Amino acid sequence: MKSKILALSKNEDFKSLLKKRKVSNKFVTIFFGKLLGKNPKNLNISFVTKRKIGNAVKRNKIKRRLRNITNEAVKKVSINFDYSFLVIAKPTMLNNDYLNIKETLFKDFERIK
């Protein structure tokens, strides 16, 4: 099934997801929950990196990595499309190996059911 990955756009969506459930590890914190009016064929996911992590180049590198991992996770792991996700990166993500981050995130996406 080919799905479309969309970013969250409304401020209310971000605020409501921050009040829902979360899963955390040493690289990211994932907030997830069901939003009203969401298309079940699309995966709503947004990536946030704080300015404290570094300059724009470092923050964009982290977001690129997260997008690539999410694209692979959609193909290999069963992600629940009923949920919307907000992924907040932590500073430890910058200096770690890509495969290590990928394995950890795959385990977290599998835990979310």
PDB file of N, CA and C in Angstrom:
ATOM      1  N   MET A   1       0.833  -1.176   0.000  1.00  0.00           N
ATOM      2  CA  MET A   1       0.000   0.000   0.000  1.00  0.00           C
ATOM      3  C   MET A   1       0.881   1.243   0.000  1.00  0.00           C
ATOM      4  N   LYS A   2       0.735   2.052  -0.997  1.00  0.00           N
ATOM      5  CA  LYS A   2       1.505   3.286  -1.089  1.00  0.00           C
ATOM      6  C   LYS A   2       0.815   4.350  -0.255  1.00  0.00           C
ATOM      7  N   SER A   3       1.555   4.945   0.662  1.00  0.00           N
ATOM      8  CA  SER A   3       0.959   5.953   1.531  1.00  0.00           C
ATOM      9  C   SER A   3       1.704   7.261   1.363  1.00  0.00           C
ATOM     10  N   LYS A   4       1.062   8.316   1.759  1.00  0.00           N
ATOM     11  CA  LYS A   4       1.653   9.625   1.662  1.00  0.00           C
ATOM     12  C   LYS A   4       2.024  10.098   3.061  1.00  0.00           C
ATOM     13  N   ILE A   5       3.225  10.633   3.197  1.00  0.00           N
ATOM     14  CA  ILE A   5       3.680  11.143   4.482  1.00  0.00           C
ATOM     15  C   ILE A   5       3.490  12.651   4.483  1.00  0.00           C
ATOM     16  N   LEU A   6       2.704  13.143   5.431  1.00  0.00           N
ATOM     17  CA  LEU A   6       2.396  14.566   5.528  1.00  0.00           C
ATOM     18  C   LEU A   6       2.880  15.113   6.871  1.00  0.00           C
ATOM     19  N   ALA A   7       3.275  16.370   6.875  1.00  0.00           N
ATOM     20  CA  ALA A   7       3.671  17.038   8.113  1.00  0.00           C
ATOM     21  C   ALA A   7       2.445  17.683   8.747  1.00  0.00           C
ATOM     22  N   LEU A   8       2.474  17.794  10.050  1.00  0.00           N
ATOM     23  CA  LEU A   8       1.419  18.511  10.752  1.00  0.00           C
ATOM     24  C   LEU A   8       1.560  19.993  10.442  1.00  0.00           C
ATOM     25  N   SER A   9       0.443  20.694  10.321  1.00  0.00           N
ATOM     26  CA  SER A   9       0.542  22.095   9.946  1.00  0.00           C
ATOM     27  C   SER A   9      -0.130  23.034  10.942  1.00  0.00           C
ATOM     28  N   LYS A  10      -1.116  22.556  11.663  1.00  0.00           N
ATOM     29  CA  LYS A  10      -1.866  23.439  12.547  1.00  0.00           C
ATOM     30  C   LYS A  10      -1.273  23.440  13.953  1.00  0.00           C
ATOM     31  N   ASN A  11      -1.255  24.607  14.549  1.00  0.00           N
ATOM     32  CA  ASN A  11      -0.742  24.762  15.902  1.00  0.00           C
ATOM     33  C   ASN A  11      -1.553  23.924  16.894  1.00  0.00           C
ATOM     34  N   GLU A  12      -2.868  23.820  16.656  1.00  0.00           N
ATOM     35  CA  GLU A  12      -3.729  23.032  17.549  1.00  0.00           C
ATOM     36  C   GLU A  12      -3.330  21.554  17.529  1.00  0.00           C
ATOM     37  N   ASP A  13      -2.906  21.053  16.350  1.00  0.00           N
ATOM     38  CA  ASP A  13      -2.478  19.660  16.244  1.00  0.00           C
ATOM     39  C   ASP A  13      -1.246  19.407  17.104  1.00  0.00           C
ATOM     40  N   PHE A  14      -0.286  20.321  17.063  1.00  0.00           N
ATOM     41  CA  PHE A  14       0.915  20.170  17.876  1.00  0.00           C
ATOM     42  C   PHE A  14       0.565  20.190  19.360  1.00  0.00           C
ATOM     43  N   LYS A  15      -0.266  21.128  19.754  1.00  0.00           N
ATOM     44  CA  LYS A  15      -0.626  21.249  21.168  1.00  0.00           C
ATOM     45  C   LYS A  15      -1.394  20.027  21.662  1.00  0.00           C
ATOM     46  N   SER A  16      -2.293  19.516  20.837  1.00  0.00           N
ATOM     47  CA  SER A  16      -3.070  18.355  21.276  1.00  0.00           C
ATOM     48  C   SER A  16      -2.190  17.099  21.340  1.00  0.00           C
ATOM     49  N   LEU A  17      -1.216  16.950  20.435  1.00  0.00           N
ATOM     50  CA  LEU A  17      -0.327  15.793  20.483  1.00  0.00           C
ATOM     51  C   LEU A  17       0.582  15.832  21.706  1.00  0.00           C
ATOM     52  N   LEU A  18       0.974  17.027  22.136  1.00  0.00           N
ATOM     53  CA  LEU A  18       1.833  17.134  23.314  1.00  0.00           C
ATOM     54  C   LEU A  18       1.117  16.700  24.591  1.00  0.00           C
ATOM     55  N   LYS A  19      -0.209  16.670  24.556  1.00  0.00           N
ATOM     56  CA  LYS A  19      -0.990  16.226  25.718  1.00  0.00           C
ATOM     57  C   LYS A  19      -1.297  14.732  25.672  1.00  0.00           C
ATOM     58  N   LYS A  20      -0.979  14.074  24.560  1.00  0.00           N
ATOM     59  CA  LYS A  20      -1.293  12.646  24.396  1.00  0.00           C
ATOM     60  C   LYS A  20      -0.127  11.796  24.908  1.00  0.00           C
ATOM     61  N   ARG A  21      -0.117  10.530  24.507  1.00  0.00           N
ATOM     62  CA  ARG A  21       0.896   9.579  24.977  1.00  0.00           C
ATOM     63  C   ARG A  21       2.251   9.838  24.339  1.00  0.00           C
ATOM     64  N   LYS A  22       3.309   9.324  25.009  1.00  0.00           N
ATOM     65  CA  LYS A  22       4.644   9.507  24.461  1.00  0.00           C
ATOM     66  C   LYS A  22       5.515   8.296  24.730  1.00  0.00           C
ATOM     67  N   VAL A  23       6.503   8.125  23.852  1.00  0.00           N
ATOM     68  CA  VAL A  23       7.534   7.099  23.980  1.00  0.00           C
ATOM     69  C   VAL A  23       8.860   7.836  23.859  1.00  0.00           C
ATOM     70  N   SER A  24       9.799   7.514  24.736  1.00  0.00           N
ATOM     71  CA  SER A  24      11.057   8.236  24.732  1.00  0.00           C
ATOM     72  C   SER A  24      12.231   7.276  24.750  1.00  0.00           C
ATOM     73  N   ASN A  25      13.310   7.654  24.078  1.00  0.00           N
ATOM     74  CA  ASN A  25      14.568   6.922  24.153  1.00  0.00           C
ATOM     75  C   ASN A  25      15.693   7.946  24.194  1.00  0.00           C
ATOM     76  N   LYS A  26      16.943   7.494  24.034  1.00  0.00           N
ATOM     77  CA  LYS A  26      18.048   8.443  24.180  1.00  0.00           C
ATOM     78  C   LYS A  26      18.225   9.354  22.970  1.00  0.00           C
ATOM     79  N   PHE A  27      17.543   9.077  21.864  1.00  0.00           N
ATOM     80  CA  PHE A  27      17.680   9.895  20.659  1.00  0.00           C
ATOM     81  C   PHE A  27      16.507  10.833  20.432  1.00  0.00           C
ATOM     82  N   VAL A  28      15.292  10.365  20.648  1.00  0.00           N
ATOM     83  CA  VAL A  28      14.092  11.164  20.364  1.00  0.00           C
ATOM     84  C   VAL A  28      13.016  10.917  21.405  1.00  0.00           C
ATOM     85  N   THR A  29      12.041  11.825  21.416  1.00  0.00           N
ATOM     86  CA  THR A  29      10.798  11.629  22.144  1.00  0.00           C
ATOM     87  C   THR A  29       9.690  11.660  21.105  1.00  0.00           C
ATOM     88  N   ILE A  30       8.852  10.615  21.094  1.00  0.00           N
ATOM     89  CA  ILE A  30       7.773  10.520  20.112  1.00  0.00           C
ATOM     90  C   ILE A  30       6.444  10.697  20.835  1.00  0.00           C
ATOM     91  N   PHE A  31       5.729  11.764  20.491  1.00  0.00           N
ATOM     92  CA  PHE A  31       4.374  11.973  20.979  1.00  0.00           C
ATOM     93  C   PHE A  31       3.432  11.442  19.909  1.00  0.00           C
ATOM     94  N   PHE A  32       2.394  10.717  20.320  1.00  0.00           N
ATOM     95  CA  PHE A  32       1.469  10.167  19.339  1.00  0.00           C
ATOM     96  C   PHE A  32       0.068  10.122  19.907  1.00  0.00           C
ATOM     97  N   GLY A  33      -0.897  10.194  19.008  1.00  0.00           N
ATOM     98  CA  GLY A  33      -2.298  10.134  19.390  1.00  0.00           C
ATOM     99  C   GLY A  33      -3.169  10.295  18.161  1.00  0.00           C
ATOM    100  N   LYS A  34      -4.452  10.089  18.360  1.00  0.00           N
ATOM    101  CA  LYS A  34      -5.400  10.232  17.267  1.00  0.00           C
ATOM    102  C   LYS A  34      -5.882  11.674  17.196  1.00  0.00           C
ATOM    103  N   LEU A  35      -5.917  12.207  15.977  1.00  0.00           N
ATOM    104  CA  LEU A  35      -6.416  13.552  15.744  1.00  0.00           C
ATOM    105  C   LEU A  35      -7.724  13.484  14.961  1.00  0.00           C
ATOM    106  N   LEU A  36      -8.588  14.438  15.201  1.00  0.00           N
ATOM    107  CA  LEU A  36      -9.866  14.490  14.495  1.00  0.00           C
ATOM    108  C   LEU A  36      -9.648  14.943  13.058  1.00  0.00           C
ATOM    109  N   GLY A  37     -10.389  14.357  12.137  1.00  0.00           N
ATOM    110  CA  GLY A  37     -10.337  14.758  10.745  1.00  0.00           C
ATOM    111  C   GLY A  37      -9.098  14.299  10.002  1.00  0.00           C
ATOM    112  N   LYS A  38      -8.454  13.260  10.474  1.00  0.00           N
ATOM    113  CA  LYS A  38      -7.238  12.761   9.843  1.00  0.00           C
ATOM    114  C   LYS A  38      -7.589  11.698   8.811  1.00  0.00           C
ATOM    115  N   ASN A  39      -6.950  11.759   7.652  1.00  0.00           N
ATOM    116  CA  ASN A  39      -7.143  10.762   6.614  1.00  0.00           C
ATOM    117  C   ASN A  39      -6.344   9.504   6.987  1.00  0.00           C
ATOM    118  N   PRO A  40      -6.980   8.338   7.119  1.00  0.00           N
ATOM    119  CA  PRO A  40      -6.257   7.132   7.555  1.00  0.00           C
ATOM    120  C   PRO A  40      -5.270   6.583   6.523  1.00  0.00           C
ATOM    121  N   LYS A  41      -5.306   7.083   5.286  1.00  0.00           N
ATOM    122  CA  LYS A  41      -4.346   6.621   4.285  1.00  0.00           C
ATOM    123  C   LYS A  41      -3.031   7.390   4.353  1.00  0.00           C
ATOM    124  N   ASN A  42      -3.030   8.530   5.046  1.00  0.00           N
ATOM    125  CA  ASN A  42      -1.828   9.357   5.152  1.00  0.00           C
ATOM    126  C   ASN A  42      -1.189   9.199   6.517  1.00  0.00           C
ATOM    127  N   LEU A  43       0.127   9.298   6.553  1.00  0.00           N
ATOM    128  CA  LEU A  43       0.866   9.271   7.801  1.00  0.00           C
ATOM    129  C   LEU A  43       1.225  10.706   8.157  1.00  0.00           C
ATOM    130  N   ASN A  44       0.638  11.209   9.250  1.00  0.00           N
ATOM    131  CA  ASN A  44       0.936  12.564   9.703  1.00  0.00           C
ATOM    132  C   ASN A  44       2.079  12.481  10.708  1.00  0.00           C
ATOM    133  N   ILE A  45       3.223  13.033  10.343  1.00  0.00           N
ATOM    134  CA  ILE A  45       4.387  13.013  11.219  1.00  0.00           C
ATOM    135  C   ILE A  45       5.178  14.298  11.016  1.00  0.00           C
ATOM    136  N   SER A  46       5.621  14.890  12.126  1.00  0.00           N
ATOM    137  CA  SER A  46       6.446  16.095  12.060  1.00  0.00           C
ATOM    138  C   SER A  46       7.683  15.893  12.901  1.00  0.00           C
ATOM    139  N   PHE A  47       8.766  16.528  12.474  1.00  0.00           N
ATOM    140  CA  PHE A  47      10.044  16.415  13.168  1.00  0.00           C
ATOM    141  C   PHE A  47      10.431  17.783  13.707  1.00  0.00           C
ATOM    142  N   VAL A  48      10.840  17.812  14.975  1.00  0.00           N
ATOM    143  CA  VAL A  48      11.204  19.062  15.631  1.00  0.00           C
ATOM    144  C   VAL A  48      12.613  18.920  16.179  1.00  0.00           C
ATOM    145  N   THR A  49      13.448  19.913  15.887  1.00  0.00           N
ATOM    146  CA  THR A  49      14.776  20.000  16.499  1.00  0.00           C
ATOM    147  C   THR A  49      14.896  21.383  17.117  1.00  0.00           C
ATOM    148  N   LYS A  50      15.322  21.424  18.348  1.00  0.00           N
ATOM    149  CA  LYS A  50      15.416  22.692  19.062  1.00  0.00           C
ATOM    150  C   LYS A  50      16.694  23.426  18.684  1.00  0.00           C
ATOM    151  N   ARG A  51      16.686  24.727  18.829  1.00  0.00           N
ATOM    152  CA  ARG A  51      17.848  25.537  18.478  1.00  0.00           C
ATOM    153  C   ARG A  51      19.028  25.254  19.383  1.00  0.00           C
ATOM    154  N   LYS A  52      18.767  24.720  20.541  1.00  0.00           N
ATOM    155  CA  LYS A  52      19.820  24.384  21.490  1.00  0.00           C
ATOM    156  C   LYS A  52      20.769  23.319  20.930  1.00  0.00           C
ATOM    157  N   ILE A  53      20.282  22.496  20.004  1.00  0.00           N
ATOM    158  CA  ILE A  53      21.075  21.398  19.439  1.00  0.00           C
ATOM    159  C   ILE A  53      22.235  21.926  18.600  1.00  0.00           C
ATOM    160  N   GLY A  54      22.028  22.998  17.848  1.00  0.00           N
ATOM    161  CA  GLY A  54      23.114  23.525  17.025  1.00  0.00           C
ATOM    162  C   GLY A  54      22.587  24.472  15.967  1.00  0.00           C
ATOM    163  N   ASN A  55      23.445  24.765  15.016  1.00  0.00           N
ATOM    164  CA  ASN A  55      23.047  25.689  13.963  1.00  0.00           C
ATOM    165  C   ASN A  55      22.108  24.997  12.968  1.00  0.00           C
ATOM    166  N   ALA A  56      21.684  25.732  11.963  1.00  0.00           N
ATOM    167  CA  ALA A  56      20.690  25.230  11.009  1.00  0.00           C
ATOM    168  C   ALA A  56      21.186  24.003  10.255  1.00  0.00           C
ATOM    169  N   VAL A  57      22.475  23.955   9.955  1.00  0.00           N
ATOM    170  CA  VAL A  57      23.022  22.815   9.215  1.00  0.00           C
ATOM    171  C   VAL A  57      22.869  21.534  10.030  1.00  0.00           C
ATOM    172  N   LYS A  58      23.189  21.598  11.319  1.00  0.00           N
ATOM    173  CA  LYS A  58      23.086  20.419  12.187  1.00  0.00           C
ATOM    174  C   LYS A  58      21.631  20.011  12.379  1.00  0.00           C
ATOM    175  N   ARG A  59      20.756  20.986  12.576  1.00  0.00           N
ATOM    176  CA  ARG A  59      19.336  20.672  12.774  1.00  0.00           C
ATOM    177  C   ARG A  59      18.738  20.044  11.520  1.00  0.00           C
ATOM    178  N   ASN A  60      19.085  20.558  10.346  1.00  0.00           N
ATOM    179  CA  ASN A  60      18.567  19.994   9.099  1.00  0.00           C
ATOM    180  C   ASN A  60      19.111  18.599   8.846  1.00  0.00           C
ATOM    181  N   LYS A  61      20.346  18.341   9.248  1.00  0.00           N
ATOM    182  CA  LYS A  61      20.915  16.996   9.117  1.00  0.00           C
ATOM    183  C   LYS A  61      20.115  15.998   9.951  1.00  0.00           C
ATOM    184  N   ILE A  62      19.760  16.393  11.161  1.00  0.00           N
ATOM    185  CA  ILE A  62      18.969  15.520  12.033  1.00  0.00           C
ATOM    186  C   ILE A  62      17.596  15.254  11.405  1.00  0.00           C
ATOM    187  N   LYS A  63      16.951  16.292  10.891  1.00  0.00           N
ATOM    188  CA  LYS A  63      15.626  16.111  10.285  1.00  0.00           C
ATOM    189  C   LYS A  63      15.693  15.244   9.034  1.00  0.00           C
ATOM    190  N   ARG A  64      16.769  15.397   8.232  1.00  0.00           N
ATOM    191  CA  ARG A  64      16.947  14.539   7.059  1.00  0.00           C
ATOM    192  C   ARG A  64      17.074  13.075   7.471  1.00  0.00           C
ATOM    193  N   ARG A  65      17.866  12.817   8.512  1.00  0.00           N
ATOM    194  CA  ARG A  65      18.022  11.450   9.006  1.00  0.00           C
ATOM    195  C   ARG A  65      16.685  10.881   9.467  1.00  0.00           C
ATOM    196  N   LEU A  66      15.921  11.682  10.209  1.00  0.00           N
ATOM    197  CA  LEU A  66      14.632  11.213  10.708  1.00  0.00           C
ATOM    198  C   LEU A  66      13.657  10.922   9.575  1.00  0.00           C
ATOM    199  N   ARG A  67      13.653  11.762   8.538  1.00  0.00           N
ATOM    200  CA  ARG A  67      12.779  11.515   7.390  1.00  0.00           C
ATOM    201  C   ARG A  67      13.147  10.218   6.680  1.00  0.00           C
ATOM    202  N   ASN A  68      14.453   9.979   6.493  1.00  0.00           N
ATOM    203  CA  ASN A  68      14.894   8.741   5.841  1.00  0.00           C
ATOM    204  C   ASN A  68      14.517   7.515   6.660  1.00  0.00           C
ATOM    205  N   ILE A  69      14.704   7.592   7.963  1.00  0.00           N
ATOM    206  CA  ILE A  69      14.354   6.468   8.835  1.00  0.00           C
ATOM    207  C   ILE A  69      12.854   6.209   8.783  1.00  0.00           C
ATOM    208  N   THR A  70      12.058   7.267   8.762  1.00  0.00           N
ATOM    209  CA  THR A  70      10.603   7.106   8.712  1.00  0.00           C
ATOM    210  C   THR A  70      10.174   6.482   7.387  1.00  0.00           C
ATOM    211  N   ASN A  71      10.786   6.894   6.284  1.00  0.00           N
ATOM    212  CA  ASN A  71      10.448   6.298   4.984  1.00  0.00           C
ATOM    213  C   ASN A  71      10.759   4.804   4.975  1.00  0.00           C
ATOM    214  N   GLU A  72      11.874   4.407   5.581  1.00  0.00           N
ATOM    215  CA  GLU A  72      12.205   2.985   5.659  1.00  0.00           C
ATOM    216  C   GLU A  72      11.270   2.252   6.619  1.00  0.00           C
ATOM    217  N   ALA A  73      10.877   2.917   7.699  1.00  0.00           N
ATOM    218  CA  ALA A  73       9.999   2.283   8.683  1.00  0.00           C
ATOM    219  C   ALA A  73       8.618   2.009   8.092  1.00  0.00           C
ATOM    220  N   VAL A  74       8.150   2.890   7.224  1.00  0.00           N
ATOM    221  CA  VAL A  74       6.843   2.678   6.587  1.00  0.00           C
ATOM    222  C   VAL A  74       6.872   1.408   5.751  1.00  0.00           C
ATOM    223  N   LYS A  75       8.005   1.125   5.123  1.00  0.00           N
ATOM    224  CA  LYS A  75       8.121  -0.052   4.268  1.00  0.00           C
ATOM    225  C   LYS A  75       8.353  -1.335   5.065  1.00  0.00           C
ATOM    226  N   LYS A  76       9.111  -1.262   6.172  1.00  0.00           N
ATOM    227  CA  LYS A  76       9.546  -2.471   6.861  1.00  0.00           C
ATOM    228  C   LYS A  76       8.805  -2.766   8.165  1.00  0.00           C
ATOM    229  N   VAL A  77       8.325  -1.745   8.844  1.00  0.00           N
ATOM    230  CA  VAL A  77       7.678  -1.916  10.144  1.00  0.00           C
ATOM    231  C   VAL A  77       6.210  -1.544   9.998  1.00  0.00           C
ATOM    232  N   SER A  78       5.347  -2.207  10.735  1.00  0.00           N
ATOM    233  CA  SER A  78       3.922  -1.878  10.669  1.00  0.00           C
ATOM    234  C   SER A  78       3.654  -0.668  11.565  1.00  0.00           C
ATOM    235  N   ILE A  79       3.529   0.489  10.936  1.00  0.00           N
ATOM    236  CA  ILE A  79       3.228   1.722  11.664  1.00  0.00           C
ATOM    237  C   ILE A  79       1.721   1.921  11.635  1.00  0.00           C
ATOM    238  N   ASN A  80       1.167   2.305  12.774  1.00  0.00           N
ATOM    239  CA  ASN A  80      -0.265   2.530  12.891  1.00  0.00           C
ATOM    240  C   ASN A  80      -0.620   3.877  12.243  1.00  0.00           C
ATOM    241  N   PHE A  81      -1.331   3.848  11.121  1.00  0.00           N
ATOM    242  CA  PHE A  81      -1.667   5.063  10.388  1.00  0.00           C
ATOM    243  C   PHE A  81      -2.824   5.822  11.022  1.00  0.00           C
ATOM    244  N   ASP A  82      -3.462   5.246  12.054  1.00  0.00           N
ATOM    245  CA  ASP A  82      -4.524   5.963  12.754  1.00  0.00           C
ATOM    246  C   ASP A  82      -3.957   7.077  13.618  1.00  0.00           C
ATOM    247  N   TYR A  83      -2.699   6.944  14.013  1.00  0.00           N
ATOM    248  CA  TYR A  83      -2.064   7.924  14.887  1.00  0.00           C
ATOM    249  C   TYR A  83      -1.359   9.010  14.084  1.00  0.00           C
ATOM    250  N   SER A  84      -1.218  10.163  14.708  1.00  0.00           N
ATOM    251  CA  SER A  84      -0.352  11.227  14.206  1.00  0.00           C
ATOM    252  C   SER A  84       0.852  11.281  15.139  1.00  0.00           C
ATOM    253  N   PHE A  85       2.015  11.619  14.601  1.00  0.00           N
ATOM    254  CA  PHE A  85       3.248  11.562  15.370  1.00  0.00           C
ATOM    255  C   PHE A  85       3.938  12.916  15.391  1.00  0.00           C
ATOM    256  N   LEU A  86       4.574  13.211  16.517  1.00  0.00           N
ATOM    257  CA  LEU A  86       5.436  14.377  16.667  1.00  0.00           C
ATOM    258  C   LEU A  86       6.749  13.872  17.241  1.00  0.00           C
ATOM    259  N   VAL A  87       7.822  13.973  16.470  1.00  0.00           N
ATOM    260  CA  VAL A  87       9.121  13.444  16.861  1.00  0.00           C
ATOM    261  C   VAL A  87      10.030  14.614  17.221  1.00  0.00           C
ATOM    262  N   ILE A  88      10.453  14.655  18.493  1.00  0.00           N
ATOM    263  CA  ILE A  88      11.332  15.723  18.967  1.00  0.00           C
ATOM    264  C   ILE A  88      12.718  15.131  19.185  1.00  0.00           C
ATOM    265  N   ALA A  89      13.704  15.667  18.466  1.00  0.00           N
ATOM    266  CA  ALA A  89      15.069  15.136  18.516  1.00  0.00           C
ATOM    267  C   ALA A  89      15.798  15.628  19.755  1.00  0.00           C
ATOM    268  N   LYS A  90      16.721  14.793  20.233  1.00  0.00           N
ATOM    269  CA  LYS A  90      17.573  15.142  21.362  1.00  0.00           C
ATOM    270  C   LYS A  90      18.999  15.361  20.859  1.00  0.00           C
ATOM    271  N   PRO A  91      19.819  16.088  21.607  1.00  0.00           N
ATOM    272  CA  PRO A  91      21.192  16.380  21.148  1.00  0.00           C
ATOM    273  C   PRO A  91      22.063  15.146  20.946  1.00  0.00           C
ATOM    274  N   THR A  92      21.762  14.027  21.588  1.00  0.00           N
ATOM    275  CA  THR A  92      22.587  12.828  21.434  1.00  0.00           C
ATOM    276  C   THR A  92      22.500  12.248  20.028  1.00  0.00           C
ATOM    277  N   MET A  93      21.510  12.663  19.256  1.00  0.00           N
ATOM    278  CA  MET A  93      21.328  12.130  17.918  1.00  0.00           C
ATOM    279  C   MET A  93      22.393  12.595  16.943  1.00  0.00           C
ATOM    280  N   LEU A  94      23.004  13.722  17.237  1.00  0.00           N
ATOM    281  CA  LEU A  94      23.957  14.330  16.311  1.00  0.00           C
ATOM    282  C   LEU A  94      25.242  13.524  16.179  1.00  0.00           C
ATOM    283  N   ASN A  95      25.721  12.939  17.252  1.00  0.00           N
ATOM    284  CA  ASN A  95      27.033  12.289  17.238  1.00  0.00           C
ATOM    285  C   ASN A  95      26.964  10.771  17.194  1.00  0.00           C
ATOM    286  N   ASN A  96      25.800  10.202  16.942  1.00  0.00           N
ATOM    287  CA  ASN A  96      25.660   8.749  16.927  1.00  0.00           C
ATOM    288  C   ASN A  96      25.559   8.205  15.512  1.00  0.00           C
ATOM    289  N   ASP A  97      25.779   6.894  15.417  1.00  0.00           N
ATOM    290  CA  ASP A  97      25.752   6.185  14.152  1.00  0.00           C
ATOM    291  C   ASP A  97      24.321   6.080  13.626  1.00  0.00           C
ATOM    292  N   TYR A  98      24.159   6.220  12.319  1.00  0.00           N
ATOM    293  CA  TYR A  98      22.841   6.175  11.679  1.00  0.00           C
ATOM    294  C   TYR A  98      22.131   4.849  11.943  1.00  0.00           C
ATOM    295  N   LEU A  99      22.852   3.733  11.831  1.00  0.00           N
ATOM    296  CA  LEU A  99      22.221   2.416  12.019  1.00  0.00           C
ATOM    297  C   LEU A  99      21.732   2.227  13.445  1.00  0.00           C
ATOM    298  N   ASN A 100      22.476   2.740  14.414  1.00  0.00           N
ATOM    299  CA  ASN A 100      22.071   2.646  15.818  1.00  0.00           C
ATOM    300  C   ASN A 100      20.773   3.421  16.051  1.00  0.00           C
ATOM    301  N   ILE A 101      20.694   4.614  15.485  1.00  0.00           N
ATOM    302  CA  ILE A 101      19.476   5.428  15.614  1.00  0.00           C
ATOM    303  C   ILE A 101      18.304   4.736  14.931  1.00  0.00           C
ATOM    304  N   LYS A 102      18.561   4.175  13.748  1.00  0.00           N
ATOM    305  CA  LYS A 102      17.512   3.507  12.974  1.00  0.00           C
ATOM    306  C   LYS A 102      16.932   2.315  13.734  1.00  0.00           C
ATOM    307  N   GLU A 103      17.784   1.473  14.310  1.00  0.00           N
ATOM    308  CA  GLU A 103      17.310   0.312  15.068  1.00  0.00           C
ATOM    309  C   GLU A 103      16.465   0.729  16.263  1.00  0.00           C
ATOM    310  N   THR A 104      16.920   1.760  16.966  1.00  0.00           N
ATOM    311  CA  THR A 104      16.185   2.232  18.136  1.00  0.00           C
ATOM    312  C   THR A 104      14.815   2.772  17.753  1.00  0.00           C
ATOM    313  N   LEU A 105      14.751   3.544  16.673  1.00  0.00           N
ATOM    314  CA  LEU A 105      13.463   4.093  16.248  1.00  0.00           C
ATOM    315  C   LEU A 105      12.531   3.009  15.721  1.00  0.00           C
ATOM    316  N   PHE A 106      13.066   2.008  15.020  1.00  0.00           N
ATOM    317  CA  PHE A 106      12.234   0.899  14.555  1.00  0.00           C
ATOM    318  C   PHE A 106      11.590   0.187  15.742  1.00  0.00           C
ATOM    319  N   LYS A 107      12.357  -0.043  16.813  1.00  0.00           N
ATOM    320  CA  LYS A 107      11.809  -0.694  18.013  1.00  0.00           C
ATOM    321  C   LYS A 107      10.691   0.158  18.622  1.00  0.00           C
ATOM    322  N   ASP A 108      10.891   1.481  18.654  1.00  0.00           N
ATOM    323  CA  ASP A 108       9.862   2.348  19.224  1.00  0.00           C
ATOM    324  C   ASP A 108       8.593   2.358  18.368  1.00  0.00           C
ATOM    325  N   PHE A 109       8.750   2.409  17.037  1.00  0.00           N
ATOM    326  CA  PHE A 109       7.565   2.380  16.178  1.00  0.00           C
ATOM    327  C   PHE A 109       6.821   1.047  16.308  1.00  0.00           C
ATOM    328  N   GLU A 110       7.528  -0.054  16.547  1.00  0.00           N
ATOM    329  CA  GLU A 110       6.870  -1.339  16.740  1.00  0.00           C
ATOM    330  C   GLU A 110       6.126  -1.374  18.073  1.00  0.00           C
ATOM    331  N   ARG A 111       6.655  -0.685  19.086  1.00  0.00           N
ATOM    332  CA  ARG A 111       6.005  -0.666  20.394  1.00  0.00           C
ATOM    333  C   ARG A 111       4.692   0.105  20.370  1.00  0.00           C
ATOM    334  N   ILE A 112       4.585   1.081  19.485  1.00  0.00           N
ATOM    335  CA  ILE A 112       3.375   1.920  19.405  1.00  0.00           C
ATOM    336  C   ILE A 112       2.312   1.157  18.629  1.00  0.00           C
ATOM    337  N   LYS A 113       1.292   0.735  19.296  1.00  0.00           N
ATOM    338  CA  LYS A 113       0.180   0.009  18.648  1.00  0.00           C
ATOM    339  C   LYS A 113      -1.131   0.637  19.022  1.00  0.00           C
TER     340      LYS A 113
END
